[in-house]
Coordinates of C-alpha atoms and ligand atoms in Angstrom, one line a residue:
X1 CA -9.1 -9.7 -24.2
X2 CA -8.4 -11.8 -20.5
X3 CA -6.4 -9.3 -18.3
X4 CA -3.0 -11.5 -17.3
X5 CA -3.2 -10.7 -14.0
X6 CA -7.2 -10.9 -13.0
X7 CA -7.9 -13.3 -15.9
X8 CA -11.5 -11.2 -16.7
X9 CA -11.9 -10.1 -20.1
X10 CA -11.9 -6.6 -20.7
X11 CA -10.5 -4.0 -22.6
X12 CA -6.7 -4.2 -22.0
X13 CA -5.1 -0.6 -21.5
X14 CA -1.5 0.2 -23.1
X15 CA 0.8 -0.7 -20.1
X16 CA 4.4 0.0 -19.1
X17 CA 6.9 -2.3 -17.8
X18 CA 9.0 -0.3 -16.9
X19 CA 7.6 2.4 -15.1
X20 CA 8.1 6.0 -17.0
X21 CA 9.6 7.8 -14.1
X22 CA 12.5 6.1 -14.2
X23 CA 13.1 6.3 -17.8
X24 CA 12.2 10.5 -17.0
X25 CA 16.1 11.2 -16.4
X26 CA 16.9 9.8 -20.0
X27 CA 14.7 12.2 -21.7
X28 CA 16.3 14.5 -23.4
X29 CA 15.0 17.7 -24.9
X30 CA 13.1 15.9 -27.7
X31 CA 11.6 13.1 -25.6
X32 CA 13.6 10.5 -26.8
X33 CA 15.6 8.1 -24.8
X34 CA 18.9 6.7 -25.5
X35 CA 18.4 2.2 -26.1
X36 CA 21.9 0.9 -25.0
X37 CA 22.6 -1.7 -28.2
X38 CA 21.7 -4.9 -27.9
X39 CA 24.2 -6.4 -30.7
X40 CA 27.0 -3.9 -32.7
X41 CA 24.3 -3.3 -35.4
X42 CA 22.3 -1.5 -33.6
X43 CA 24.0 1.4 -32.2
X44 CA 22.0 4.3 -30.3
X45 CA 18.6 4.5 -31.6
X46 CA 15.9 6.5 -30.5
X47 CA 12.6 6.0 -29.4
X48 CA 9.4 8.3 -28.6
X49 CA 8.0 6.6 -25.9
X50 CA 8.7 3.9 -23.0
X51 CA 8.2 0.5 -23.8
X52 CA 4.6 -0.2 -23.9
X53 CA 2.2 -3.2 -24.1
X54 CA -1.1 -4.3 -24.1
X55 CA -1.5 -6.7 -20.5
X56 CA -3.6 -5.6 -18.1
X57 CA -7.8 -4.2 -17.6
X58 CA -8.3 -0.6 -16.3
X59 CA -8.7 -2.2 -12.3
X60 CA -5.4 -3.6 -12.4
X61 CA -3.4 -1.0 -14.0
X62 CA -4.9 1.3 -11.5
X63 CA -4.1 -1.1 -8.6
X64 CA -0.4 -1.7 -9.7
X65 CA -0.1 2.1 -10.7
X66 CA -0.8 3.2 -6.7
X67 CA 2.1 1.0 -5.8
X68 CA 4.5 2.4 -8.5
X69 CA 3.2 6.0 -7.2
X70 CA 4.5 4.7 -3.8
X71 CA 7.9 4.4 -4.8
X72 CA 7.9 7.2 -7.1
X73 CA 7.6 9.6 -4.2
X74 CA 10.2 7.8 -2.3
X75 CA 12.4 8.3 -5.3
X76 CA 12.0 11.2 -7.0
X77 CA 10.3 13.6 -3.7
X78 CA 7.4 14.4 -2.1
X79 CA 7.1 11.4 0.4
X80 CA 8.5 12.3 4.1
X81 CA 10.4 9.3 4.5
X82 CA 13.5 9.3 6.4
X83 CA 16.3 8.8 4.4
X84 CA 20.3 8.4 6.1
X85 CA 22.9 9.2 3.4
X86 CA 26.3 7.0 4.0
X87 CA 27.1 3.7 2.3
X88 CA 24.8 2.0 2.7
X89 CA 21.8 4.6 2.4
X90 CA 19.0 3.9 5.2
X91 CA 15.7 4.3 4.2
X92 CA 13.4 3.9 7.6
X93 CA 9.8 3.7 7.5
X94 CA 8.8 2.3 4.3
X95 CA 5.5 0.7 4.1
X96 CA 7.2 -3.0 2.8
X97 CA 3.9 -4.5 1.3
X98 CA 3.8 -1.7 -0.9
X99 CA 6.9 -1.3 -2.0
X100 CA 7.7 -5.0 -2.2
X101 CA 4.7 -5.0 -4.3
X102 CA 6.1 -2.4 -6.7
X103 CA 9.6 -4.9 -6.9
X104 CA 7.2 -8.1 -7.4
X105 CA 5.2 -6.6 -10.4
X106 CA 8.1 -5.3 -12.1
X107 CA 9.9 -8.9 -12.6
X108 CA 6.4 -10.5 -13.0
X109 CA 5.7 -7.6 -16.2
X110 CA 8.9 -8.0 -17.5
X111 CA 8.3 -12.1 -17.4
X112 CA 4.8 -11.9 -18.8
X113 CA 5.8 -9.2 -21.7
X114 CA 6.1 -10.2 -25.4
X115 CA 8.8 -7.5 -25.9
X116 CA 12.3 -8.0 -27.5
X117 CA 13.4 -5.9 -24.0
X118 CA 12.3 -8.3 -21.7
X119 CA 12.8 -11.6 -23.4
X120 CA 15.5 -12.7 -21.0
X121 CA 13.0 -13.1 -18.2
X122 CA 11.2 -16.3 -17.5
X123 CA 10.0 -17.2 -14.7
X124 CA 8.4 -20.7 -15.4
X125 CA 6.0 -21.8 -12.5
X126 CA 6.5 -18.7 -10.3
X127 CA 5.2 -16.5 -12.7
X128 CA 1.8 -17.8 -11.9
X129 CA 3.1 -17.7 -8.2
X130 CA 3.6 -13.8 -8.1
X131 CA 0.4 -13.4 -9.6
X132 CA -1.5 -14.7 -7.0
X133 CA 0.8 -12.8 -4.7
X134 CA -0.4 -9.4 -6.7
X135 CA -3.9 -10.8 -7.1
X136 CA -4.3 -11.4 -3.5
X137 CA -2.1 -8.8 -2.1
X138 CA 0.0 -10.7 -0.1
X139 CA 3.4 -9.5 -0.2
X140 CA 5.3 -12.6 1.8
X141 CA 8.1 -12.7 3.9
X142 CA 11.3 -11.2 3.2
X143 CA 12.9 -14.3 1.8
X144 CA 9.7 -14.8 -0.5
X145 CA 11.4 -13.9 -3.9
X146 CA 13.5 -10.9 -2.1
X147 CA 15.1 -7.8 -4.6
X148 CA 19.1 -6.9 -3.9
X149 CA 18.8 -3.3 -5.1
X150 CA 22.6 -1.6 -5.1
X151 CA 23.4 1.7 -6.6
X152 CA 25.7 2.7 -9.1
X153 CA 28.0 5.2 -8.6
X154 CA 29.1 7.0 -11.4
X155 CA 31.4 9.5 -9.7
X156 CA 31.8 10.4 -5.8
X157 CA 28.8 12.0 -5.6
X158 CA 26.7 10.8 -8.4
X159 CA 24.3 8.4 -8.7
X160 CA 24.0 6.6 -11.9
X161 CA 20.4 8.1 -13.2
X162 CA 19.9 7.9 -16.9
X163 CA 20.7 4.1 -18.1
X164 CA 18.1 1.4 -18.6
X165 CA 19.7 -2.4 -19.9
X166 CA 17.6 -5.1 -20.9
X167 CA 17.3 -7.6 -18.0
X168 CA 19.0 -10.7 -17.9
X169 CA 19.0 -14.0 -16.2
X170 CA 22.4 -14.9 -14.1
X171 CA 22.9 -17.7 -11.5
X172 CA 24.5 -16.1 -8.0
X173 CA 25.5 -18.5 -5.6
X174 CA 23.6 -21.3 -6.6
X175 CA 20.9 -18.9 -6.8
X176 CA 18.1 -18.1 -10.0
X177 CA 18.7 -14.6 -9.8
X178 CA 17.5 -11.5 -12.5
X179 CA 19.5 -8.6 -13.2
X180 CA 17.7 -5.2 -14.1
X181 CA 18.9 -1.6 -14.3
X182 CA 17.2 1.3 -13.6
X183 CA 16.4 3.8 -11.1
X184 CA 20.0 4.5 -10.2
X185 CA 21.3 1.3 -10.2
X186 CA 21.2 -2.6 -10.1
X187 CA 17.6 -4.5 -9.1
X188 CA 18.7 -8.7 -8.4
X189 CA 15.7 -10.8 -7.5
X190 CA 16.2 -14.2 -6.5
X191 CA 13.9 -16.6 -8.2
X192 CA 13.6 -19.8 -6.6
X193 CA 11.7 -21.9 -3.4
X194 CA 15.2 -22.0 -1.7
X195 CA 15.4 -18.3 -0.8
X196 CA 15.2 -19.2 3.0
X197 CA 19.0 -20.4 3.1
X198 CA 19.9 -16.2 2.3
X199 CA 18.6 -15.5 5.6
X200 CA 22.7 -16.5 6.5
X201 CA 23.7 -14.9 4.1
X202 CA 26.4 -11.8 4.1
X203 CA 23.3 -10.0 1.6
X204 CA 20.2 -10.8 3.5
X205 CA 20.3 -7.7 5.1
X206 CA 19.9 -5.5 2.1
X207 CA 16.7 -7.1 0.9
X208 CA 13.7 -5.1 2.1
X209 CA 12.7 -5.9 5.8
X210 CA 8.9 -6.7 6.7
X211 CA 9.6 -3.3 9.6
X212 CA 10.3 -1.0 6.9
X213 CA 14.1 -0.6 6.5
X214 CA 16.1 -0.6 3.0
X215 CA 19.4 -0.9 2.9
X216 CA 21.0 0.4 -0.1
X217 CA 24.7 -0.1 -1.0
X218 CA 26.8 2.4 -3.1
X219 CA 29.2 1.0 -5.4
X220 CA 31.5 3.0 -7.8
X221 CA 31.1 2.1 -11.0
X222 CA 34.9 1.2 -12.0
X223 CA 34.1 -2.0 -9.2
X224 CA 31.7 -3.5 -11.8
X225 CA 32.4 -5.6 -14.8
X226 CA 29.9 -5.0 -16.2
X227 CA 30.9 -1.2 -16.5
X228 CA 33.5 -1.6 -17.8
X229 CA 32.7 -4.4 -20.1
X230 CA 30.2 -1.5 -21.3
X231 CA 33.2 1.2 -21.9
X232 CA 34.6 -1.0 -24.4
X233 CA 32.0 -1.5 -26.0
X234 CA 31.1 1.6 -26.7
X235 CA 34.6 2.5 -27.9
X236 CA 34.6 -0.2 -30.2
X237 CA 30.7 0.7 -31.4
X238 CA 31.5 4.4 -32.2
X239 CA 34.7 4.0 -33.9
X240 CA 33.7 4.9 -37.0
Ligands
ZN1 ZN1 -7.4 -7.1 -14.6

């Protein structure tokens, strides 16, 4: 079967989207994670594994699988990386083709998948775009389809860390913009070729810059709609 990111046909391995160590804090002691509902039939349900898919050869697993170890080890330890705490974290000295990497072939999976999950991402003509940007390993500037990743707080001093939503599409500004959650919080890309007029913009500095600083703002999480859209929800799903 053709590999959607090389185009060679070989054997295609079972591939994440999603990497699994974010889903990690959602495991409980049976290895099943919780699956927010998508509509009021569906309740919590349970699932063994991480959503999974057949997309991409053994080469280019491996090759987007070092960039997911990257930020893996940022994450969840073992990288010396020099981390500020305050609002907003500083994260200094991150290697930004690699990790901008990691952001690009998340959206670019989740865009490419077949799965129920991820059918509200579609990124029309820069899907083949990012590809070539993952095929050719060139990670673009800043502006070049840049990721506005703000954390969730849940309480003073914890950090959302066990929720995965189905990403969604949502116009910001003017902006094309993609909403996922994971990893502690919100990931926005901005989709289109008119990134460049952000560079004014109040945000521009929390998108990943080309000499390795992240800035990461903390937001509680009784600021967001979206929150507490999602309370009342789940009162009115577990009523009975
Ligand atoms: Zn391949």
């Amino acid at each position: 079967m053709k590999c959607k990111l090389c185009h060679n046909d070989k054997e295609l391995r079972n591939s994440h989207i999603i990497p699994e160590f974010f889903y990690k804090p959602l495991y409980d002691k049976r290895h099943r994670f919780n699956v927010i509902p998508l509509n009021e039939e569906q309740k919590f349900r349970y699932e063994q594994k991480g959503l999974r898919e057949r997309l991409l050869c053994d080469d280019c697993e491996n090759k987007l699988s070092k960039w997911e170890d990257y930020v893996r080890r940022i994450f969840y330890g073992g990288k010396e990386i020099l981390i500020t705490n305050g609002n907003p974290i500083k994260i200094e000295g991150l290697d930004y083709a690699k990790f901008k990497f990691f952001q690009l072939s998340l959206l670019w999976r989740a865009s490419i998948s077949e799965l129920d999950f991820f059918k509200g991402v579609s990124l029309g003509p820069h899907e083949e775009k990012i590809r070539q940007m993952l095929l050719n390993e060139d990670p673009g500037s800043k502006l070049k389809y840049p990721c506005l990743f703000i954390m969730v707080l849940m309480e003073p001093n914890k950090v959302l860390d066990d929720f995965i939503y189905p990403p969604i599409f949502l116009r910001i500004n003017g902006h094309r913009t993609y909403r996922f959650i994971f990893g502690g919080g919100f990931w926005i890309y901005f989709v289109s070729s008119h990134t460049k007029m952000l560079n004014s913009s109040k945000i521009s500095k929390f998108f990943l810059n080309e000499n390795g600083l992240l800035l990461i703002p903390l937001i509680p999480a009784n600021r967001i709609d979206f929150f507490l859209n999602l309370a009342k929800d789940f009162v009115k799903y577990n009523k009975n």
